[in-house]
CSV table of C-alpha atoms and ligand atoms in Angstrom, one decimal:
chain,number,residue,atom,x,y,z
A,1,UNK,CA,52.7,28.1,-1.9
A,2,UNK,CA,55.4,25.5,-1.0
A,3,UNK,CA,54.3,21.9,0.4
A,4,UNK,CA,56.0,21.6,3.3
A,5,UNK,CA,58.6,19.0,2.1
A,6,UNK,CA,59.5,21.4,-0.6
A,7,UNK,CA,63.5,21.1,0.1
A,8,UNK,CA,66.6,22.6,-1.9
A,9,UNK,CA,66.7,18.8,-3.3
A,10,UNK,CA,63.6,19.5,-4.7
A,11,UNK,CA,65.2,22.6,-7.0
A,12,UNK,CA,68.3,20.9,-7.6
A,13,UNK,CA,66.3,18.0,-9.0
A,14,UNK,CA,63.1,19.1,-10.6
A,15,UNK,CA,60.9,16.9,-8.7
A,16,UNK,CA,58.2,17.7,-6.1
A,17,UNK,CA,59.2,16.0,-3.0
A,18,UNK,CA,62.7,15.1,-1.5
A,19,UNK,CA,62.3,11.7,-2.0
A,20,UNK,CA,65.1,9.9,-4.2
A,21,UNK,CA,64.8,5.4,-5.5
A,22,UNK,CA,67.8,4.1,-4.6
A,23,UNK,CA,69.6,2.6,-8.0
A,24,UNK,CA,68.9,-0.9,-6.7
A,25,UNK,CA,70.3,-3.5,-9.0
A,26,UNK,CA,68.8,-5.4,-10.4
A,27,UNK,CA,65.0,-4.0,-8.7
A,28,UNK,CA,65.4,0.1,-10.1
A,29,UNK,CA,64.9,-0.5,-13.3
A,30,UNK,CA,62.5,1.5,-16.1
A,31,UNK,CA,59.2,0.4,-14.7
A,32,UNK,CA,60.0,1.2,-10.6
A,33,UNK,CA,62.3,4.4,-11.9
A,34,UNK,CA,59.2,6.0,-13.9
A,35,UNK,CA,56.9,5.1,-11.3
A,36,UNK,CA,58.9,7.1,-8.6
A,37,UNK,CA,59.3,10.1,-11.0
A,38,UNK,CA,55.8,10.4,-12.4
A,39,UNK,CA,54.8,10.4,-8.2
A,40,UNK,CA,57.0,13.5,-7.9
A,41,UNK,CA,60.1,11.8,-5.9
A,42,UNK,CA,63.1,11.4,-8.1
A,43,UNK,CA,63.8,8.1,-9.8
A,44,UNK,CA,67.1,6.7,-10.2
A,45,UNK,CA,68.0,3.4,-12.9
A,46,UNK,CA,70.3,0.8,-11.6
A,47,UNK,CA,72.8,0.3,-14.3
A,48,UNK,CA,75.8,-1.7,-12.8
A,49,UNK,CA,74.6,-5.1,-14.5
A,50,UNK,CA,73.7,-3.9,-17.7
A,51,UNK,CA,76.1,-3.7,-21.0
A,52,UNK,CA,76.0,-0.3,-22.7
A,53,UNK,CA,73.3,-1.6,-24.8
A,54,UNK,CA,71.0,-2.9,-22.3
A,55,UNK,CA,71.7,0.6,-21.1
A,56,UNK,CA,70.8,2.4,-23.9
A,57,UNK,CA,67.7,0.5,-24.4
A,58,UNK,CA,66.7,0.5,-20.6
A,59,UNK,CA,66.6,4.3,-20.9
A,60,UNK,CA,64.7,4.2,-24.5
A,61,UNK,CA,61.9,2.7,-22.1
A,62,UNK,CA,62.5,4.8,-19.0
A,63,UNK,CA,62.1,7.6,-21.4
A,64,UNK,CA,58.8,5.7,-23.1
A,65,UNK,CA,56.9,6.0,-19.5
A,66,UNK,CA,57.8,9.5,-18.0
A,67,UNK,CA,59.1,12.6,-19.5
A,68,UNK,CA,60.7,13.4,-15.6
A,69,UNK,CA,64.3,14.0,-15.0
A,70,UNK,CA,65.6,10.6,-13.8
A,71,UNK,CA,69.3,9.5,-12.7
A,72,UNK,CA,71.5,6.3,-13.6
A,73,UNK,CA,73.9,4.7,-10.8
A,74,UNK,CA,76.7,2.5,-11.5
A,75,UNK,CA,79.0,0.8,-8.8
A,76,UNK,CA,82.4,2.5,-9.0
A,77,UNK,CA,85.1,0.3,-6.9
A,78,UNK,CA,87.7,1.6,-6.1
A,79,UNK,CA,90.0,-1.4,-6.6
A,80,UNK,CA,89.6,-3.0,-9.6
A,81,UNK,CA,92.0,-5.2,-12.4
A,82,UNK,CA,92.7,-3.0,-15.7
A,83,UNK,CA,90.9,-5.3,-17.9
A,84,UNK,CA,91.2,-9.0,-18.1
A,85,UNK,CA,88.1,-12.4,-18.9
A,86,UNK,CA,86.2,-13.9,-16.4
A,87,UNK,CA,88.2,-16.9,-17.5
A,88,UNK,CA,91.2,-15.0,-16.6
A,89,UNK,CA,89.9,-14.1,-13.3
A,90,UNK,CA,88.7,-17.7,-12.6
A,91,UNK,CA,92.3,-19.2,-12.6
A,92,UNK,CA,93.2,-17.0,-9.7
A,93,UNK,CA,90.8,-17.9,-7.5
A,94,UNK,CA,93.0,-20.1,-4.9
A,95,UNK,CA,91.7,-24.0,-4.8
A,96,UNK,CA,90.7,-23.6,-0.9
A,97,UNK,CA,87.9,-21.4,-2.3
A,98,UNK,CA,86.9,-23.9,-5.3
A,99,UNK,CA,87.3,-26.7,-2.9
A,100,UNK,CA,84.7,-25.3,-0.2
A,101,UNK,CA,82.5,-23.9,-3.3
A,102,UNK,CA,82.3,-28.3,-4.0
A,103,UNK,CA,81.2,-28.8,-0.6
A,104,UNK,CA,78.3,-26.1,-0.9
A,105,UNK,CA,76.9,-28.0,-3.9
A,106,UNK,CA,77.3,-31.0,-1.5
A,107,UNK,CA,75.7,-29.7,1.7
A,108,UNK,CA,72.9,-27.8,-0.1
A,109,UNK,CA,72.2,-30.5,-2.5
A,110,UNK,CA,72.0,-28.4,-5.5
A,111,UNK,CA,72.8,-30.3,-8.7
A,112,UNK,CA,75.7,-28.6,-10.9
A,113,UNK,CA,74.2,-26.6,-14.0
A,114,UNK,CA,76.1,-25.6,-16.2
A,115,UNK,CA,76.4,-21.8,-16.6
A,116,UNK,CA,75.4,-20.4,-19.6
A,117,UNK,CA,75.7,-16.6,-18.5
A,118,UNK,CA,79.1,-15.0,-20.8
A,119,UNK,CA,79.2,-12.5,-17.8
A,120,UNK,CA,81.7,-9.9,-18.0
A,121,UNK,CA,84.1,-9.5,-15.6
A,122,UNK,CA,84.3,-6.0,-13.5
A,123,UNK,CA,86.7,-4.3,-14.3
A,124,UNK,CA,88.4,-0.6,-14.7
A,125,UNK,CA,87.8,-1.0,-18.6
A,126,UNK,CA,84.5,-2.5,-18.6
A,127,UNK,CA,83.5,0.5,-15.8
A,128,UNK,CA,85.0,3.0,-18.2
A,129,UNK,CA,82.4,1.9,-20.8
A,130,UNK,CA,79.5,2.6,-18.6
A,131,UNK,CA,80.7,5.5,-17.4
A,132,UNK,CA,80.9,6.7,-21.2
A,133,UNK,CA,77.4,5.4,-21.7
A,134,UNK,CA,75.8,7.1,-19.4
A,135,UNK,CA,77.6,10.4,-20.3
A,136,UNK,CA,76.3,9.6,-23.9
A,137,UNK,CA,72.9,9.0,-22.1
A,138,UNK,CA,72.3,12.3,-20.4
A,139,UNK,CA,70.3,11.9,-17.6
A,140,UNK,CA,69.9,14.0,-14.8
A,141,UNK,CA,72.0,12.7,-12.2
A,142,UNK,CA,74.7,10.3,-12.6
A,143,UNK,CA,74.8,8.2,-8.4
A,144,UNK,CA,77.3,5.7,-7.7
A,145,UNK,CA,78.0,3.5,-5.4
A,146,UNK,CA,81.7,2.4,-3.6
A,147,UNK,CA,83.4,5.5,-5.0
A,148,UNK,CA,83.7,7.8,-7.6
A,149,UNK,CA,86.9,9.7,-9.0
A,150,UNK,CA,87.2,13.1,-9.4
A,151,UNK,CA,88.0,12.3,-13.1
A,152,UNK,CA,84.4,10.6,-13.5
A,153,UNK,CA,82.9,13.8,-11.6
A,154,UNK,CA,84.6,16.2,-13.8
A,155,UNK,CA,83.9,14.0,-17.0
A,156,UNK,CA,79.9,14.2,-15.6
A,157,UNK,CA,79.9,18.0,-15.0
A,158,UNK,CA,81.4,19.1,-18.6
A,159,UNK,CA,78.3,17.7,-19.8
A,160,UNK,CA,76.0,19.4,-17.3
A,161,UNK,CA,75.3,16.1,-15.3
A,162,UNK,CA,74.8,16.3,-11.6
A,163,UNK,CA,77.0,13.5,-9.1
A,164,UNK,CA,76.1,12.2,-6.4
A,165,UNK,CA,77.7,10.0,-4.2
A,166,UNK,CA,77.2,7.8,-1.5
A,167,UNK,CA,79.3,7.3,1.4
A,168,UNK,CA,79.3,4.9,4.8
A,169,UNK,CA,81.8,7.3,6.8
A,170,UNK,CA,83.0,11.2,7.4
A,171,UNK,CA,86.4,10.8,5.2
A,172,UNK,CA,84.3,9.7,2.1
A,173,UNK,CA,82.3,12.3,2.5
A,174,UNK,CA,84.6,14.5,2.8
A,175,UNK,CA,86.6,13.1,0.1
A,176,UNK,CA,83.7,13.4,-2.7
A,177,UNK,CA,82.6,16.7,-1.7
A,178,UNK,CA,86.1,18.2,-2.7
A,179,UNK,CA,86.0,15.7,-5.3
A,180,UNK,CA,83.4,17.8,-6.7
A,181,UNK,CA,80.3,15.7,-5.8
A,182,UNK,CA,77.0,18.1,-5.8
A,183,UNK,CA,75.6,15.5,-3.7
A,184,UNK,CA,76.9,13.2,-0.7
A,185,UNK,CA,74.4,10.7,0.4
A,186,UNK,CA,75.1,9.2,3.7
A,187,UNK,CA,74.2,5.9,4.0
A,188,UNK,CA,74.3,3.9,7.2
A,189,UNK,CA,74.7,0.2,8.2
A,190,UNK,CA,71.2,-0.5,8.4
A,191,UNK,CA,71.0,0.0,4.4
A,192,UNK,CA,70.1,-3.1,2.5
A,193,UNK,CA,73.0,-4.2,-0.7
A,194,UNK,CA,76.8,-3.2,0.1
A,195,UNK,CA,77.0,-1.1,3.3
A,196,UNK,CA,79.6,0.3,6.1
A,197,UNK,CA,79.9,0.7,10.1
A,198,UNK,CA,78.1,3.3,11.1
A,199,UNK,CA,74.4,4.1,11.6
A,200,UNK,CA,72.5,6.2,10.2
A,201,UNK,CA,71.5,8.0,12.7
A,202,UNK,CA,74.7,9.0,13.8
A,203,UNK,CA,76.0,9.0,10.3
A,204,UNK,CA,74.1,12.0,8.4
A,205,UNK,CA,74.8,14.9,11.0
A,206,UNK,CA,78.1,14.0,11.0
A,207,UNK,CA,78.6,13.5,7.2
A,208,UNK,CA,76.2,17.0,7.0
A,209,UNK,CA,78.7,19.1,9.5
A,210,UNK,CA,81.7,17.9,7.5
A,211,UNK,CA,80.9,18.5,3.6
A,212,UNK,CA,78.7,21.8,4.6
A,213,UNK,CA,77.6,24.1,2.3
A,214,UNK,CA,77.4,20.8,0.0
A,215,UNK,CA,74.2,18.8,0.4
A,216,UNK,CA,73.7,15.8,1.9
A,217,UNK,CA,71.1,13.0,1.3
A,218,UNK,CA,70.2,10.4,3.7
A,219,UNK,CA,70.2,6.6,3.0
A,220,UNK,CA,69.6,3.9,5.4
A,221,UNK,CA,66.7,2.4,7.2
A,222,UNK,CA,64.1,5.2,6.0
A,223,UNK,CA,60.6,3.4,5.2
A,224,UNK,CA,58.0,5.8,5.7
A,225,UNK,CA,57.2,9.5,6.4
A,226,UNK,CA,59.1,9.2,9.8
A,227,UNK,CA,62.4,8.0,8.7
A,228,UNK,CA,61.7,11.6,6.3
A,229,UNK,CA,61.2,13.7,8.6
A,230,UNK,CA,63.7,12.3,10.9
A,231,UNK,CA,66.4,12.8,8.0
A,232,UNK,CA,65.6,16.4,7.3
A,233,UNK,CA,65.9,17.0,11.2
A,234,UNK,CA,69.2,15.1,10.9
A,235,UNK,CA,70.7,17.7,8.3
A,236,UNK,CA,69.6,16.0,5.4
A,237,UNK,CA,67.8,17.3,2.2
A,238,UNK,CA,66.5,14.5,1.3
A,239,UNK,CA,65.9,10.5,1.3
A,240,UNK,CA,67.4,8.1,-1.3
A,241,UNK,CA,65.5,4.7,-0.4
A,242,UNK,CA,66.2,1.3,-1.5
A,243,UNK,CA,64.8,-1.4,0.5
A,244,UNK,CA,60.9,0.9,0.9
A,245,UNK,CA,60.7,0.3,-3.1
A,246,UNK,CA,61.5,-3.1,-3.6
A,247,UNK,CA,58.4,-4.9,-2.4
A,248,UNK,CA,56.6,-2.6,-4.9
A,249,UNK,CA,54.3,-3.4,-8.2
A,250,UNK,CA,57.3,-2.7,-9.9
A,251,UNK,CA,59.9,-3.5,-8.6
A,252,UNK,CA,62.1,-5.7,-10.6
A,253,UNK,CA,62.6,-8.7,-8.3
A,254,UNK,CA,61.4,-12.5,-8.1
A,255,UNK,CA,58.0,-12.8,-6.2
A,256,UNK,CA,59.8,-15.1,-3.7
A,257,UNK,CA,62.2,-11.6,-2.7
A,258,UNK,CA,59.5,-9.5,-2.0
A,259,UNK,CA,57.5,-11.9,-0.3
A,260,UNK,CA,60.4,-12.9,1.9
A,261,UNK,CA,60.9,-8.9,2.6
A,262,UNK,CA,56.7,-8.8,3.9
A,263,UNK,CA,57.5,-11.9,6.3
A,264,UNK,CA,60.8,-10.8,7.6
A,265,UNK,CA,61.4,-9.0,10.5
A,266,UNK,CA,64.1,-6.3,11.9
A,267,UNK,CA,66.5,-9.6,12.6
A,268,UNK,CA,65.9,-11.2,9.4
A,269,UNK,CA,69.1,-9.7,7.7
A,270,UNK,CA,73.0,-10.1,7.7
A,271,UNK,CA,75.8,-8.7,6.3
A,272,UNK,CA,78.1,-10.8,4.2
A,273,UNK,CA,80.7,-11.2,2.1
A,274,UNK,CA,79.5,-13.8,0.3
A,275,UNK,CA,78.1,-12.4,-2.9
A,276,UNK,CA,80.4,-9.8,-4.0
A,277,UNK,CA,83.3,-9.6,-1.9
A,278,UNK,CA,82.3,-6.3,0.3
A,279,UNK,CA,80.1,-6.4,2.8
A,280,UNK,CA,76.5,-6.5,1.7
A,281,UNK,CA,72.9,-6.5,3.7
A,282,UNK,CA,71.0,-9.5,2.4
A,283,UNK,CA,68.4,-11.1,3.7
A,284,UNK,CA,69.6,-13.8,6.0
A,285,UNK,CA,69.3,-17.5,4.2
A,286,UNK,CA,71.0,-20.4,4.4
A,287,UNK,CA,74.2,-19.4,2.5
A,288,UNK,CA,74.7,-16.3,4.3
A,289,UNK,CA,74.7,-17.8,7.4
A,290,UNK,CA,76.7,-20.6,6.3
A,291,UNK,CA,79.1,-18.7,5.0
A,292,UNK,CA,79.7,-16.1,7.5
A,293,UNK,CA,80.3,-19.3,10.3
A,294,UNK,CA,82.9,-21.4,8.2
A,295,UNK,CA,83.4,-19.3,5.0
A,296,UNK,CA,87.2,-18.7,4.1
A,297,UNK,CA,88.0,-15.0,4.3
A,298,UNK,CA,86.3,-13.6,1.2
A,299,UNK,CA,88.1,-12.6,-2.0
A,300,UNK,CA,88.1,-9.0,-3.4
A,301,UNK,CA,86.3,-7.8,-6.5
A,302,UNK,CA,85.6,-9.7,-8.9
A,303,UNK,CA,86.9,-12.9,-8.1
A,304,UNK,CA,84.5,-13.5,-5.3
A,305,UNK,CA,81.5,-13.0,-7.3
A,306,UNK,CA,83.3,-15.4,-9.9
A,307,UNK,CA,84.2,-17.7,-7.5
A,308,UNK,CA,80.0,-18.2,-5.7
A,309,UNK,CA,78.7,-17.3,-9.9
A,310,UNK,CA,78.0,-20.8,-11.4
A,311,UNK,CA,77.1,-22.1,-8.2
A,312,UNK,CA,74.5,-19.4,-7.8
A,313,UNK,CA,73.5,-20.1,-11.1
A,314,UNK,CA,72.7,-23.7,-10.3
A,315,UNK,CA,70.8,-22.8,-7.4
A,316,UNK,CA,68.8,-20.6,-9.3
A,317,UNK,CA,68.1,-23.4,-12.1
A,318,UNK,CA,67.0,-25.9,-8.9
A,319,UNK,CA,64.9,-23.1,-7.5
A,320,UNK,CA,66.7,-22.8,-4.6
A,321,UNK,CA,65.7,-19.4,-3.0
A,322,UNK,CA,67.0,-20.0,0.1
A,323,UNK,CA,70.2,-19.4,-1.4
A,324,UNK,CA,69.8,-16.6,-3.2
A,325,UNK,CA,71.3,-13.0,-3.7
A,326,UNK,CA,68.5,-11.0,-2.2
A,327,UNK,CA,69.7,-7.2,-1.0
A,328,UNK,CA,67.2,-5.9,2.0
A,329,UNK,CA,67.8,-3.3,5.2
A,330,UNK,CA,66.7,-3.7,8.4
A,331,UNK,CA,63.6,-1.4,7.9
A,332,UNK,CA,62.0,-4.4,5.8
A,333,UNK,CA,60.3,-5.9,8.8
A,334,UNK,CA,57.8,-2.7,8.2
A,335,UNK,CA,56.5,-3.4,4.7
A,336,UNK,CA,53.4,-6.0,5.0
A,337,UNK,CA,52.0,-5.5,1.5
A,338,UNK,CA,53.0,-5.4,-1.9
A,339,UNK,CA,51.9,-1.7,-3.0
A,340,UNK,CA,52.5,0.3,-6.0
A,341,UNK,CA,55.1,2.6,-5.8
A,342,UNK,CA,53.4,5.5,-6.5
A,343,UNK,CA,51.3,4.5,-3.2
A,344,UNK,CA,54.2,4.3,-1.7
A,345,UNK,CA,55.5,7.9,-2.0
A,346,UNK,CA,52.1,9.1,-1.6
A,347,UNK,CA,51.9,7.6,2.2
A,348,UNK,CA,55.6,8.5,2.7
A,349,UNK,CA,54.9,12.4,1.9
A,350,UNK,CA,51.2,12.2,3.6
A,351,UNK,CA,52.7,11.0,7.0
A,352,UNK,CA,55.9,13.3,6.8
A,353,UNK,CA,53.6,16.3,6.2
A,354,UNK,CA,51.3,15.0,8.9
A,355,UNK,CA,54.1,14.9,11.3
A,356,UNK,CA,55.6,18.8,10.4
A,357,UNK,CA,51.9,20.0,10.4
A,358,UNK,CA,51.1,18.6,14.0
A,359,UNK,CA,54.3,19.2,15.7
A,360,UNK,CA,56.6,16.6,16.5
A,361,UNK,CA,56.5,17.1,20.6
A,362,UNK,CA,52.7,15.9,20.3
A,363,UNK,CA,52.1,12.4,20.4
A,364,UNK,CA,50.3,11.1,17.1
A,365,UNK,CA,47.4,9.8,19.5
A,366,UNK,CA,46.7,8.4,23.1
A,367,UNK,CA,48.5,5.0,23.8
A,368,UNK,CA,46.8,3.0,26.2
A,369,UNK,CA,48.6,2.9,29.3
A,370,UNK,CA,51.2,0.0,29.7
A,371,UNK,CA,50.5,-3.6,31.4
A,372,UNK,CA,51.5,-3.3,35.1
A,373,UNK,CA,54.7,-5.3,35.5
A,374,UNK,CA,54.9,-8.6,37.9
B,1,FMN,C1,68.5,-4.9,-3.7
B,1,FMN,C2,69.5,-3.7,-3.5
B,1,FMN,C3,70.4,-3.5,-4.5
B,1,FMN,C4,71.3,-2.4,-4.4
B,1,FMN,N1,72.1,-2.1,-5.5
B,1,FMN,C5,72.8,-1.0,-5.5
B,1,FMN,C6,73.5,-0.5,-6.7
B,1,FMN,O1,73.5,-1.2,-7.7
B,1,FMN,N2,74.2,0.6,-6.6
B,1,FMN,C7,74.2,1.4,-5.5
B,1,FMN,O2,74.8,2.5,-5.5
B,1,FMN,N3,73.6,1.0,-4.4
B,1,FMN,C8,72.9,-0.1,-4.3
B,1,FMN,N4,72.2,-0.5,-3.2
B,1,FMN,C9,72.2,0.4,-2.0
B,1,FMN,C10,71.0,1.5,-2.2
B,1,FMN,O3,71.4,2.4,-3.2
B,1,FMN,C11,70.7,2.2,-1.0
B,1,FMN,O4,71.8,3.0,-0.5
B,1,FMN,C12,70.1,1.4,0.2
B,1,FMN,O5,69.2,0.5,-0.3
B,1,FMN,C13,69.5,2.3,1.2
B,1,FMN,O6,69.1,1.6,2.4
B,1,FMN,P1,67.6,1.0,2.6
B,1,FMN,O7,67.6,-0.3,1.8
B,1,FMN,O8,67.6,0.8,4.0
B,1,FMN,O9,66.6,2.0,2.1
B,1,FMN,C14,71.3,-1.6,-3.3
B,1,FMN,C15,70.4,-1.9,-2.2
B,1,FMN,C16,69.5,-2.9,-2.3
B,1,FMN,C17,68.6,-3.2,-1.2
């Protein structure tokens, strides 16, 4: 007999519930990704900071701890340089930006370190390697974030890989579906990492209307066995979750992040330009806020992230986390503990078939009344 949640995702996919980990870099790694998949929901490994190598050896583990179908995402800008060095890049950046980086070491106090990371610069080339990588790789699903080209879809397919592709608005949607994308996951503004305008909520019917028969996933403020169930009502297959996994047992990120994510509340996160040049969910800090009140306007990709990299670096020698790149959505004010992820699909699928079982009209119990006003 099929559980209840058993979706068309769930066939497309191999896995047991309609429940996708968002490629979250740096958190989706092996560990988180396996976890996921051995829990029946459909892990997917965060690639976009890792060389082909690290690639190649983060999916010799992945493939070490489940023998699940899994996925790899990449980010996939649209506007990128050819090729060029991070040196390159750096004499670009317009002295304005370097001067007001100065005053940020200033302000914040953060002593200059020097950076030791040989970090390679984004561009269409060094995108082109990963993308060949991961078609050497074979997994599942190849996601991406911030576009995708028909050429990359096509490239996927003639070696029996399935795309998806996430989306903020109707004309992306629309644009990867006749692009070829098998799947278009819709992700609203209340997503943590880069995101767009428009909810979710009004986001996935529209997106689901437009690129019909294609499938569409939903992404975007979904935490728990509601925001499920409210997704398949929307249209949607399915849920690809970031922010959910990343206070998680194994979730790659620092202990401060996911702590920060159990103490912060619905307010507690802002969209900024700061880190990569696109507008981003982080959780709010010092440098987001700072930024978005006196920042110059932000430069594109990758000179931004070149221009804020050695002084992130420094404040990550001083320990300075109130500075720090930390991607989270507004649904983090919901976590309060630090679970494993399996735990966390489990209690996702138990409430979601709780909900479908008892009818959604009903009330899950009596609520006392409210306090009288004045
Ligand atoms: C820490 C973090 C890192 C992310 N990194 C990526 C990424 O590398 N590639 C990508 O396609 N999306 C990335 N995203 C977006 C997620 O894939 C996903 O769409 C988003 O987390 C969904 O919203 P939620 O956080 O409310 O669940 C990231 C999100 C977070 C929170």
């Amino acid at each position: 007999m099929h559980h209840p949640l058993h979706t068309a995702l769930c066939d497309l996919l191999g896995c047991e519930y309609p429940i996708m980990l968002a490629g979250m870099d740096p958190v989706s790694r092996a560990e988180l990704t396996a976890a996921v998949c051995n829990a029946g929901g459909f892990g997917v490994l965060a690639a976009t900071s890792l060389t082909p190598d690290q690639m190649a050896a983060e999916v010799k583990r992945l493939r070490s701890l489940t023998d699940k179908p899994f996925g790899i995402d990449l980010l996939l800008p649209a506007r990128l340089p050819d090729a060029g060095s991070a040196t390159e890049f750096k004499a670009d950046i317009p002295p304005a930006h370097t001067g007001y980086v100065r005053g940020l070491y200033r302000d914040f106090s953060v002593p200059e370190a020097a950076s030791t990371r040989g970090r390679r610069a984004l561009t269409h080339s060094y995108v082109r390697e990963q993308v060949e990588a991961v078609v050497e790789l074979r997994p599942a699903v190849f996601a991406s974030g911030l576009g995708n080209s028909k050429e990359v879809i096509d490239l996927m397919h003639s070696r029996g890989i399935i795309v998806a592709s996430l989306v903020g608005n109707v004309k992306n949607g629309v644009r990867m579906a006749q692009a070829g994308s098998d799947i278009v996951v819709a992700q609203g503004h209340e997503a943590g990492g880069h995101t767009g305008r428009i909810g979710t909520l009004a986001l996935v019917p529209q997106v689901a209307d437009a690129v019909a028969p294609r499938p569409v996933v939903a992404a975007g403020g979904i935490g728990d066995g509601r925001g499920l169930v409210a997704s398949l009502a929307l249209g949607a297959i399915g849920v690809w979750c970031g922010s959910a996994f990343i206070p998680t047992v194994e979730g790659n990120a620092p202990r401060w992040w996911k702590q920060r994510m159990l103490e912060a509340a619905d307010e507690d996160t802002q969209v900024t330009r700061v880190y990569s040049g696109k507008t981003m969910r982080n959780l709010r800090n010092r440098l987001t806020e700072r930024w978005e009140s006196d920042g110059p306007p932000a430069l594109g990709m990758p000179l931004q992230g070149l221009l804020m990299s050695d002084f992130l670096y420094s404040a990550e020698q001083a320990g300075r986390t109130d500075l720090m790149f930390s991607p989270a959505g507004q649904i983090t004010g919901l976590f309060k503990e630090i679970k494993p992820a399996a735990q966390v699909v489990r209690e996702m699928v138990e409430q979601a078939t709780a909900l479908l079982e008892r009818g959604l009209a009903r009330p899950a119990a009596a609520r006392p009344p409210l306090p009288r006003q004045g």
